[in-house]
Amino acid sequence: MEIGIDSFAATVTDPDTGLTLSGADRLNHLIEEIERADEVGLDSFGVGEHHRQEYLDAAPVIILAAGAARTKRVRLSSAVTVLSADDPVRVFQQFSTLDLLSRGRAELVVGRGSSTEAYPLFGLDLRDYDALFAEKLDLLLKLRGDAHIHWQGRFRAPLAGQGVYPRPQQAALPIWVGVGGTPESFIRAGYLGLPLMVAIIGGNFRRFRPLVDLYRQAGQAAGHPQEALRVGVHAFGFVAETSQAARDAFYPGYARMTETVGRERGWPPPSRARFDAECGPSGAYLIGNVQDVVDKALRVHEVLGGVSRLTFQMTNVMMTHERMLSAIALLGREVAPIVRGRLG
């Protein structure tokens, strides 16, 4: 199992001083987090995409490129690229450039986006939410296979064999499909033979097993080899010396962030009791001491019938930079080696 980190580059308020970091400080701290992940042997670091005031990741590939210049081994990924609201030609060019800068370490996780602010911003109709993604994913995959393609769709000017450059260092840019809980999304990823990244933000991991099985069944029915049908999981995660310290450090920022999002989406307000339950043995949060997180990682792997990559959503809007760097070090130096060893 590969183990990595995802960040949404949210603005951060220092819990000790009550001061909100400047955008410059926050982004430079994020680059240091990517650098620390590389130093401690983590496998991947992903940066999300949002187009709103409280986030700084409207141009994630630029953040990843800055991380590429400071790292040697960690794979650099989006988390996710809102492909429906972008031009696949530009997306391919940008990530090909990142792949060259990083000497073959770029990846994409593409999705429709759980936040929809990009659609009106770029003049798109939300009624085309799924059609946009299906068409643009088709184009992106064709561009990955050939620099000169003939293609026509509804939402973009046709291509008539023009060259799309640069080409990446990797023979084929890895493209994952990011999904939530829609069965059709799992089936589509399987049919296309693309690796799957499942965002799990609450509940029991076991409830996603039927959907993961749908993905594998669709992939096998389409003739894709089993090794191509990789499953990744993206979930809240954080590590500290003790379980209590991890929960106490993570909850304030978690509560602020989920309350803000919840007001827009009609979620109930966050509560410490529900948070603690999600951190427990049957919950979806990998938050605790080293042994807690190891146990939960192994449980995810078992329940879902094998997980190729587990990414920890460690974004926290009320966390000191020093505590975040410490958590990354614990994840890379203590959790990851144990999990890899246990899984052979």
mmCIF file of C-alpha atoms in Angstrom:
data_model
loop_
_atom_site.group_PDB
_atom_site.id
_atom_site.type_symbol
_atom_site.label_atom_id
_atom_site.label_comp_id
_atom_site.label_asym_id
_atom_site.label_seq_id
_atom_site.Cartn_x
_atom_site.Cartn_y
_atom_site.Cartn_z
ATOM 1 C CA MET A 1 0.000 0.000 0.000
ATOM 2 C CA GLU A 2 1.269 3.456 -0.920
ATOM 3 C CA ILE A 3 0.692 6.136 1.714
ATOM 4 C CA GLY A 4 0.417 9.817 0.956
ATOM 5 C CA ILE A 5 -1.032 13.166 1.977
ATOM 6 C CA ASP A 6 -3.612 15.434 0.375
ATOM 7 C CA SER A 7 -3.997 19.140 1.093
ATOM 8 C CA PHE A 8 -6.655 21.666 0.124
ATOM 9 C CA ALA A 9 -4.316 24.610 0.855
ATOM 10 C CA ALA A 10 -6.900 26.235 3.109
ATOM 11 C CA THR A 11 -5.995 29.466 4.850
ATOM 12 C CA VAL A 12 -4.846 28.796 8.415
ATOM 13 C CA THR A 13 -5.378 30.629 11.694
ATOM 14 C CA ASP A 14 -2.626 30.045 14.241
ATOM 15 C CA PRO A 15 -4.401 28.557 17.292
ATOM 16 C CA ASP A 16 -1.844 30.082 19.675
ATOM 17 C CA THR A 17 -2.018 33.681 18.417
ATOM 18 C CA GLY A 18 -5.428 33.823 16.735
ATOM 19 C CA LEU A 19 -3.804 35.423 13.680
ATOM 20 C CA THR A 20 -4.572 34.239 10.150
ATOM 21 C CA LEU A 21 -1.465 33.537 8.090
ATOM 22 C CA SER A 22 -0.901 35.544 4.949
ATOM 23 C CA GLY A 23 -1.386 33.708 1.676
ATOM 24 C CA ALA A 24 2.360 33.885 1.052
ATOM 25 C CA ASP A 25 3.208 32.316 4.415
ATOM 26 C CA ARG A 26 0.589 29.599 4.072
ATOM 27 C CA LEU A 27 1.703 28.537 0.601
ATOM 28 C CA ASN A 28 5.350 28.499 1.592
ATOM 29 C CA HIS A 29 4.463 26.375 4.618
ATOM 30 C CA LEU A 30 2.681 24.011 2.242
ATOM 31 C CA ILE A 31 5.824 23.639 0.134
ATOM 32 C CA GLU A 32 7.717 22.773 3.325
ATOM 33 C CA GLU A 33 5.072 20.125 4.059
ATOM 34 C CA ILE A 34 5.604 18.597 0.618
ATOM 35 C CA GLU A 35 9.346 18.670 1.239
ATOM 36 C CA ARG A 36 8.925 16.948 4.622
ATOM 37 C CA ALA A 37 6.734 14.254 3.046
ATOM 38 C CA ASP A 38 9.533 13.557 0.583
ATOM 39 C CA GLU A 39 12.184 13.468 3.327
ATOM 40 C CA VAL A 40 10.304 10.918 5.443
ATOM 41 C CA GLY A 41 9.554 8.539 2.581
ATOM 42 C CA LEU A 42 5.878 9.086 1.861
ATOM 43 C CA ASP A 43 4.701 8.015 -1.570
ATOM 44 C CA SER A 44 2.523 10.890 -2.763
ATOM 45 C CA PHE A 45 1.389 14.434 -2.056
ATOM 46 C CA GLY A 46 -1.788 15.799 -3.611
ATOM 47 C CA VAL A 47 -3.132 19.345 -3.809
ATOM 48 C CA GLY A 48 -6.825 20.060 -4.350
ATOM 49 C CA GLU A 49 -8.556 22.679 -6.472
ATOM 50 C CA HIS A 50 -10.981 25.308 -5.198
ATOM 51 C CA HIS A 51 -12.065 28.723 -6.410
ATOM 52 C CA ARG A 52 -13.151 30.504 -3.252
ATOM 53 C CA GLN A 53 -11.804 32.908 -0.675
ATOM 54 C CA GLU A 54 -10.777 30.494 2.072
ATOM 55 C CA TYR A 55 -8.578 28.331 -0.212
ATOM 56 C CA LEU A 56 -5.324 29.067 -2.026
ATOM 57 C CA ASP A 57 -5.297 26.185 -4.509
ATOM 58 C CA ALA A 58 -7.039 27.653 -7.558
ATOM 59 C CA ALA A 59 -3.868 26.809 -9.555
ATOM 60 C CA PRO A 60 -2.702 23.540 -7.954
ATOM 61 C CA VAL A 61 -0.227 22.600 -10.676
ATOM 62 C CA ILE A 62 1.833 25.693 -9.825
ATOM 63 C CA ILE A 63 1.992 24.633 -6.173
ATOM 64 C CA LEU A 64 2.993 21.122 -7.242
ATOM 65 C CA ALA A 65 5.677 22.515 -9.545
ATOM 66 C CA ALA A 66 7.151 24.468 -6.622
ATOM 67 C CA GLY A 67 7.105 21.227 -4.646
ATOM 68 C CA ALA A 68 8.816 19.406 -7.514
ATOM 69 C CA ALA A 69 11.765 21.782 -7.300
ATOM 70 C CA ARG A 70 12.278 20.913 -3.618
ATOM 71 C CA THR A 71 11.785 17.130 -3.737
ATOM 72 C CA LYS A 72 13.342 14.042 -5.296
ATOM 73 C CA ARG A 73 11.029 11.043 -4.854
ATOM 74 C CA VAL A 74 7.464 11.791 -3.723
ATOM 75 C CA ARG A 75 4.828 11.586 -6.456
ATOM 76 C CA LEU A 76 2.932 14.838 -7.056
ATOM 77 C CA SER A 77 -0.775 14.714 -7.752
ATOM 78 C CA SER A 78 -3.924 16.770 -7.986
ATOM 79 C CA ALA A 79 -6.633 16.033 -5.431
ATOM 80 C CA VAL A 80 -8.714 16.567 -7.525
ATOM 81 C CA THR A 81 -8.474 18.397 -10.851
ATOM 82 C CA VAL A 82 -11.992 19.700 -11.591
ATOM 83 C CA LEU A 83 -11.799 18.445 -15.161
ATOM 84 C CA SER A 84 -15.402 19.332 -16.002
ATOM 85 C CA ALA A 85 -14.581 23.037 -15.612
ATOM 86 C CA ASP A 86 -11.240 23.022 -17.431
ATOM 87 C CA ASP A 87 -9.839 22.493 -20.908
ATOM 88 C CA PRO A 88 -8.338 18.990 -21.204
ATOM 89 C CA VAL A 89 -5.697 20.272 -23.615
ATOM 90 C CA ARG A 90 -4.408 22.772 -21.047
ATOM 91 C CA VAL A 91 -4.688 20.223 -18.240
ATOM 92 C CA PHE A 92 -2.592 17.774 -20.240
ATOM 93 C CA GLN A 93 0.001 20.411 -21.102
ATOM 94 C CA GLN A 94 0.284 21.600 -17.509
ATOM 95 C CA PHE A 95 0.706 18.142 -16.016
ATOM 96 C CA SER A 96 3.089 17.095 -18.773
ATOM 97 C CA THR A 97 5.207 20.109 -17.854
ATOM 98 C CA LEU A 98 5.012 19.117 -14.184
ATOM 99 C CA ASP A 99 6.073 15.606 -15.161
ATOM 100 C CA LEU A 100 9.158 16.968 -16.916
ATOM 101 C CA LEU A 101 10.050 19.263 -14.013
ATOM 102 C CA SER A 102 9.686 16.405 -11.528
ATOM 103 C CA ARG A 103 11.427 13.870 -13.795
ATOM 104 C CA GLY A 104 8.408 11.592 -14.076
ATOM 105 C CA ARG A 105 6.538 12.052 -10.787
ATOM 106 C CA ALA A 106 3.301 13.761 -11.903
ATOM 107 C CA GLU A 107 -0.173 12.236 -11.575
ATOM 108 C CA LEU A 108 -3.754 13.458 -11.900
ATOM 109 C CA VAL A 109 -6.868 12.617 -9.959
ATOM 110 C CA VAL A 110 -9.725 13.988 -12.065
ATOM 111 C CA GLY A 111 -13.306 14.540 -11.007
ATOM 112 C CA ARG A 112 -16.410 16.646 -11.365
ATOM 113 C CA GLY A 113 -15.776 18.505 -8.111
ATOM 114 C CA SER A 114 -17.840 18.351 -4.939
ATOM 115 C CA SER A 115 -17.719 22.164 -4.786
ATOM 116 C CA THR A 116 -19.423 23.709 -7.780
ATOM 117 C CA GLU A 117 -18.113 27.292 -7.736
ATOM 118 C CA ALA A 118 -15.899 26.622 -10.778
ATOM 119 C CA TYR A 119 -18.877 26.114 -13.091
ATOM 120 C CA PRO A 120 -20.374 29.641 -13.012
ATOM 121 C CA LEU A 121 -16.888 31.132 -12.728
ATOM 122 C CA PHE A 122 -15.933 29.670 -16.102
ATOM 123 C CA GLY A 123 -19.333 30.160 -17.736
ATOM 124 C CA LEU A 124 -20.505 26.543 -17.539
ATOM 125 C CA ASP A 125 -23.989 25.214 -16.878
ATOM 126 C CA LEU A 126 -24.378 22.947 -13.848
ATOM 127 C CA ARG A 127 -27.038 21.039 -15.732
ATOM 128 C CA ASP A 128 -24.164 19.679 -17.846
ATOM 129 C CA TYR A 129 -22.320 18.487 -14.704
ATOM 130 C CA ASP A 130 -21.889 14.860 -15.797
ATOM 131 C CA ALA A 131 -21.837 15.355 -19.566
ATOM 132 C CA LEU A 132 -18.957 17.818 -19.239
ATOM 133 C CA PHE A 133 -16.889 15.336 -17.266
ATOM 134 C CA ALA A 134 -17.560 12.376 -19.555
ATOM 135 C CA GLU A 135 -16.615 14.316 -22.679
ATOM 136 C CA LYS A 136 -13.532 15.948 -21.214
ATOM 137 C CA LEU A 137 -12.237 12.721 -19.699
ATOM 138 C CA ASP A 138 -12.571 11.087 -23.122
ATOM 139 C CA LEU A 139 -10.491 13.876 -24.668
ATOM 140 C CA LEU A 140 -7.865 13.784 -21.916
ATOM 141 C CA LEU A 141 -7.368 10.042 -22.345
ATOM 142 C CA LYS A 142 -7.028 10.391 -26.112
ATOM 143 C CA LEU A 143 -4.437 13.158 -25.643
ATOM 144 C CA ARG A 144 -2.513 10.925 -23.273
ATOM 145 C CA GLY A 145 -2.276 8.299 -25.993
ATOM 146 C CA ASP A 146 -1.336 10.462 -28.972
ATOM 147 C CA ALA A 147 -0.034 13.982 -29.591
ATOM 148 C CA HIS A 148 -2.085 14.301 -32.806
ATOM 149 C CA ILE A 149 -5.753 13.396 -32.571
ATOM 150 C CA HIS A 150 -8.941 14.088 -34.471
ATOM 151 C CA TRP A 151 -11.751 14.713 -32.004
ATOM 152 C CA GLN A 152 -15.082 16.514 -31.816
ATOM 153 C CA GLY A 153 -17.449 17.121 -28.882
ATOM 154 C CA ARG A 154 -20.187 19.433 -27.573
ATOM 155 C CA PHE A 155 -18.243 21.643 -25.187
ATOM 156 C CA ARG A 156 -14.944 22.405 -26.894
ATOM 157 C CA ALA A 157 -13.677 23.328 -30.334
ATOM 158 C CA PRO A 158 -12.726 20.211 -32.337
ATOM 159 C CA LEU A 159 -9.173 19.008 -32.824
ATOM 160 C CA ALA A 160 -8.026 18.211 -36.341
ATOM 161 C CA GLY A 161 -4.634 16.664 -35.776
ATOM 162 C CA GLN A 162 -2.868 19.637 -34.206
ATOM 163 C CA GLY A 163 0.079 18.628 -32.038
ATOM 164 C CA VAL A 164 -0.437 18.876 -28.265
ATOM 165 C CA TYR A 165 2.884 19.435 -26.496
ATOM 166 C CA PRO A 166 4.936 19.012 -24.405
ATOM 167 C CA ARG A 167 4.742 15.272 -23.906
ATOM 168 C CA PRO A 168 5.449 13.919 -20.421
ATOM 169 C CA GLN A 169 8.508 11.970 -19.355
ATOM 170 C CA GLN A 170 6.352 9.023 -18.288
ATOM 171 C CA ALA A 171 5.106 6.864 -21.116
ATOM 172 C CA ALA A 172 1.551 7.525 -19.932
ATOM 173 C CA LEU A 173 0.560 10.090 -17.329
ATOM 174 C CA PRO A 174 -1.219 8.274 -14.478
ATOM 175 C CA ILE A 175 -4.855 9.411 -14.403
ATOM 176 C CA TRP A 176 -7.052 8.389 -11.467
ATOM 177 C CA VAL A 177 -10.795 9.014 -11.302
ATOM 178 C CA GLY A 178 -11.910 10.661 -8.074
ATOM 179 C CA VAL A 179 -15.354 9.510 -6.895
ATOM 180 C CA GLY A 180 -17.736 10.040 -3.986
ATOM 181 C CA GLY A 181 -20.701 7.709 -3.657
ATOM 182 C CA THR A 182 -22.360 7.581 -7.091
ATOM 183 C CA PRO A 183 -22.474 4.020 -8.499
ATOM 184 C CA GLU A 184 -22.271 5.284 -12.078
ATOM 185 C CA SER A 185 -18.927 6.944 -11.310
ATOM 186 C CA PHE A 186 -17.452 3.685 -10.019
ATOM 187 C CA ILE A 187 -18.725 1.795 -13.057
ATOM 188 C CA ARG A 188 -17.331 4.396 -15.475
ATOM 189 C CA ALA A 189 -13.868 4.212 -13.921
ATOM 190 C CA GLY A 190 -13.919 0.429 -14.122
ATOM 191 C CA TYR A 191 -15.137 0.384 -17.712
ATOM 192 C CA LEU A 192 -12.272 2.717 -18.672
ATOM 193 C CA GLY A 193 -9.727 0.671 -16.712
ATOM 194 C CA LEU A 194 -8.585 3.701 -14.709
ATOM 195 C CA PRO A 195 -7.424 3.618 -11.087
ATOM 196 C CA LEU A 196 -10.062 4.761 -8.610
ATOM 197 C CA MET A 197 -9.677 7.278 -5.769
ATOM 198 C CA VAL A 198 -12.590 7.092 -3.322
ATOM 199 C CA ALA A 199 -13.207 10.119 -1.089
ATOM 200 C CA ILE A 200 -14.583 8.857 2.228
ATOM 201 C CA ILE A 201 -15.524 11.669 4.595
ATOM 202 C CA GLY A 202 -17.575 9.740 7.143
ATOM 203 C CA GLY A 203 -19.333 6.517 8.078
ATOM 204 C CA ASN A 204 -18.027 2.982 7.979
ATOM 205 C CA PHE A 205 -15.547 2.001 5.291
ATOM 206 C CA ARG A 206 -17.525 -1.193 4.759
ATOM 207 C CA ARG A 207 -20.434 0.659 3.129
ATOM 208 C CA PHE A 208 -18.146 1.423 0.166
ATOM 209 C CA ARG A 209 -17.327 -2.241 -0.524
ATOM 210 C CA PRO A 210 -20.338 -2.830 -2.838
ATOM 211 C CA LEU A 211 -19.345 0.223 -4.877
ATOM 212 C CA VAL A 212 -15.715 -0.899 -5.095
ATOM 213 C CA ASP A 213 -16.953 -4.332 -6.174
ATOM 214 C CA LEU A 214 -19.011 -2.644 -8.918
ATOM 215 C CA TYR A 215 -15.835 -0.914 -10.119
ATOM 216 C CA ARG A 216 -13.867 -4.161 -10.233
ATOM 217 C CA GLN A 217 -16.691 -6.052 -11.938
ATOM 218 C CA ALA A 218 -17.062 -3.341 -14.601
ATOM 219 C CA GLY A 219 -13.332 -3.337 -15.226
ATOM 220 C CA GLN A 220 -13.120 -7.093 -15.557
ATOM 221 C CA ALA A 221 -16.155 -7.172 -17.851
ATOM 222 C CA ALA A 222 -14.444 -4.586 -20.073
ATOM 223 C CA GLY A 223 -11.376 -6.820 -20.304
ATOM 224 C CA HIS A 224 -8.974 -4.826 -18.142
ATOM 225 C CA PRO A 225 -6.315 -6.764 -16.188
ATOM 226 C CA GLN A 226 -6.777 -6.926 -12.437
ATOM 227 C CA GLU A 227 -3.522 -5.054 -11.782
ATOM 228 C CA ALA A 228 -4.889 -2.011 -13.671
ATOM 229 C CA LEU A 229 -7.915 -1.770 -11.368
ATOM 230 C CA ARG A 230 -6.214 -0.016 -8.468
ATOM 231 C CA VAL A 231 -8.258 1.358 -5.577
ATOM 232 C CA GLY A 232 -7.197 4.391 -3.557
ATOM 233 C CA VAL A 233 -8.864 5.920 -0.503
ATOM 234 C CA HIS A 234 -8.784 9.579 0.534
ATOM 235 C CA ALA A 235 -9.875 10.185 4.156
ATOM 236 C CA PHE A 236 -9.254 12.528 7.066
ATOM 237 C CA GLY A 237 -6.050 11.554 8.864
ATOM 238 C CA PHE A 238 -3.610 12.869 11.455
ATOM 239 C CA VAL A 239 -0.979 11.340 13.750
ATOM 240 C CA ALA A 240 0.323 12.457 17.147
ATOM 241 C CA GLU A 241 2.117 10.846 20.069
ATOM 242 C CA THR A 242 -1.161 9.929 21.785
ATOM 243 C CA SER A 243 -4.728 9.375 20.596
ATOM 244 C CA GLN A 244 -6.009 12.216 22.747
ATOM 245 C CA ALA A 245 -3.359 14.624 21.503
ATOM 246 C CA ALA A 246 -4.208 13.824 17.880
ATOM 247 C CA ARG A 247 -7.923 14.362 18.375
ATOM 248 C CA ASP A 248 -7.487 17.512 20.454
ATOM 249 C CA ALA A 249 -5.127 19.022 17.873
ATOM 250 C CA PHE A 250 -7.255 18.179 14.841
ATOM 251 C CA TYR A 251 -10.792 18.860 16.067
ATOM 252 C CA PRO A 252 -10.855 22.698 16.306
ATOM 253 C CA GLY A 253 -9.815 23.231 12.698
ATOM 254 C CA TYR A 254 -11.916 20.304 11.513
ATOM 255 C CA ALA A 255 -14.976 21.760 13.238
ATOM 256 C CA ARG A 256 -14.461 25.200 11.730
ATOM 257 C CA MET A 257 -13.954 23.843 8.221
ATOM 258 C CA THR A 258 -16.871 21.380 8.290
ATOM 259 C CA GLU A 259 -19.200 23.951 9.813
ATOM 260 C CA THR A 260 -18.450 26.359 6.954
ATOM 261 C CA VAL A 261 -19.019 23.698 4.296
ATOM 262 C CA GLY A 262 -21.974 22.222 6.163
ATOM 263 C CA ARG A 263 -23.908 25.481 6.163
ATOM 264 C CA GLU A 264 -23.833 25.440 2.375
ATOM 265 C CA ARG A 265 -24.692 21.761 1.990
ATOM 266 C CA GLY A 266 -27.249 21.347 4.743
ATOM 267 C CA TRP A 267 -25.105 19.171 6.996
ATOM 268 C CA PRO A 268 -25.748 19.104 10.753
ATOM 269 C CA PRO A 269 -23.270 21.159 12.786
ATOM 270 C CA PRO A 270 -20.115 19.271 13.825
ATOM 271 C CA SER A 271 -19.927 17.784 17.310
ATOM 272 C CA ARG A 272 -16.979 16.432 19.271
ATOM 273 C CA ALA A 273 -18.892 13.240 20.063
ATOM 274 C CA ARG A 274 -19.458 12.435 16.378
ATOM 275 C CA PHE A 275 -15.857 13.336 15.577
ATOM 276 C CA ASP A 276 -14.537 11.018 18.302
ATOM 277 C CA ALA A 277 -16.774 8.230 17.004
ATOM 278 C CA GLU A 278 -15.335 8.641 13.499
ATOM 279 C CA CYS A 279 -11.842 8.403 15.007
ATOM 280 C CA GLY A 280 -12.791 5.141 16.741
ATOM 281 C CA PRO A 281 -12.272 1.608 15.391
ATOM 282 C CA SER A 282 -15.361 1.568 13.145
ATOM 283 C CA GLY A 283 -15.201 5.197 11.936
ATOM 284 C CA ALA A 284 -13.715 6.648 8.775
ATOM 285 C CA TYR A 285 -11.066 8.968 10.261
ATOM 286 C CA LEU A 286 -7.452 7.825 10.556
ATOM 287 C CA ILE A 287 -6.734 10.107 13.492
ATOM 288 C CA GLY A 288 -4.833 8.936 16.563
ATOM 289 C CA ASN A 289 -1.492 7.613 17.704
ATOM 290 C CA VAL A 290 0.764 5.480 15.515
ATOM 291 C CA GLN A 291 -0.909 2.192 16.450
ATOM 292 C CA ASP A 292 -4.422 3.613 15.975
ATOM 293 C CA VAL A 293 -3.582 4.778 12.484
ATOM 294 C CA VAL A 294 -1.774 1.558 11.552
ATOM 295 C CA ASP A 295 -4.777 -0.485 12.676
ATOM 296 C CA LYS A 296 -7.203 1.695 10.743
ATOM 297 C CA ALA A 297 -5.071 1.567 7.569
ATOM 298 C CA LEU A 298 -4.982 -2.215 7.722
ATOM 299 C CA ARG A 299 -8.731 -2.291 8.312
ATOM 300 C CA VAL A 300 -9.392 -0.164 5.218
ATOM 301 C CA HIS A 301 -7.239 -2.516 3.167
ATOM 302 C CA GLU A 302 -9.079 -5.592 4.428
ATOM 303 C CA VAL A 303 -12.615 -4.203 4.229
ATOM 304 C CA LEU A 304 -12.268 -2.944 0.663
ATOM 305 C CA GLY A 305 -10.539 -6.051 -0.628
ATOM 306 C CA GLY A 306 -7.181 -4.377 -1.175
ATOM 307 C CA VAL A 307 -6.173 -0.716 -1.306
ATOM 308 C CA SER A 308 -3.283 0.421 -3.489
ATOM 309 C CA ARG A 309 -2.979 3.957 -2.090
ATOM 310 C CA LEU A 310 -4.222 5.597 1.107
ATOM 311 C CA THR A 311 -4.047 9.387 1.184
ATOM 312 C CA PHE A 312 -4.480 11.328 4.410
ATOM 313 C CA GLN A 313 -6.526 14.514 4.133
ATOM 314 C CA MET A 314 -4.573 16.524 6.684
ATOM 315 C CA THR A 315 -5.825 20.019 5.806
ATOM 316 C CA ASN A 316 -6.592 21.834 9.041
ATOM 317 C CA VAL A 317 -7.465 25.514 9.326
ATOM 318 C CA MET A 318 -6.337 25.832 12.961
ATOM 319 C CA MET A 319 -3.057 23.928 13.119
ATOM 320 C CA THR A 320 0.450 25.207 13.759
ATOM 321 C CA HIS A 321 2.977 24.555 11.032
ATOM 322 C CA GLU A 322 5.292 22.791 13.488
ATOM 323 C CA ARG A 323 2.588 20.364 14.582
ATOM 324 C CA MET A 324 1.718 19.580 10.973
ATOM 325 C CA LEU A 325 5.366 18.862 10.120
ATOM 326 C CA SER A 326 5.579 16.594 13.171
ATOM 327 C CA ALA A 327 2.494 14.653 12.068
ATOM 328 C CA ILE A 328 3.923 14.188 8.578
ATOM 329 C CA ALA A 329 7.147 12.856 10.095
ATOM 330 C CA LEU A 330 5.258 10.354 12.270
ATOM 331 C CA LEU A 331 3.223 9.207 9.279
ATOM 332 C CA GLY A 332 6.282 8.669 7.090
ATOM 333 C CA ARG A 333 8.788 7.337 9.625
ATOM 334 C CA GLU A 334 6.552 5.215 11.858
ATOM 335 C CA VAL A 335 3.110 4.496 10.372
ATOM 336 C CA ALA A 336 4.090 3.832 6.748
ATOM 337 C CA PRO A 337 6.925 1.337 7.446
ATOM 338 C CA ILE A 338 4.711 -0.716 9.772
ATOM 339 C CA VAL A 339 1.820 -0.830 7.291
ATOM 340 C CA ARG A 340 4.108 -1.767 4.407
ATOM 341 C CA GLY A 341 5.742 -4.447 6.517
ATOM 342 C CA ARG A 342 2.422 -5.944 7.605
ATOM 343 C CA LEU A 343 1.153 -6.053 4.023
ATOM 344 C CA GLY A 344 4.354 -7.652 2.756
#
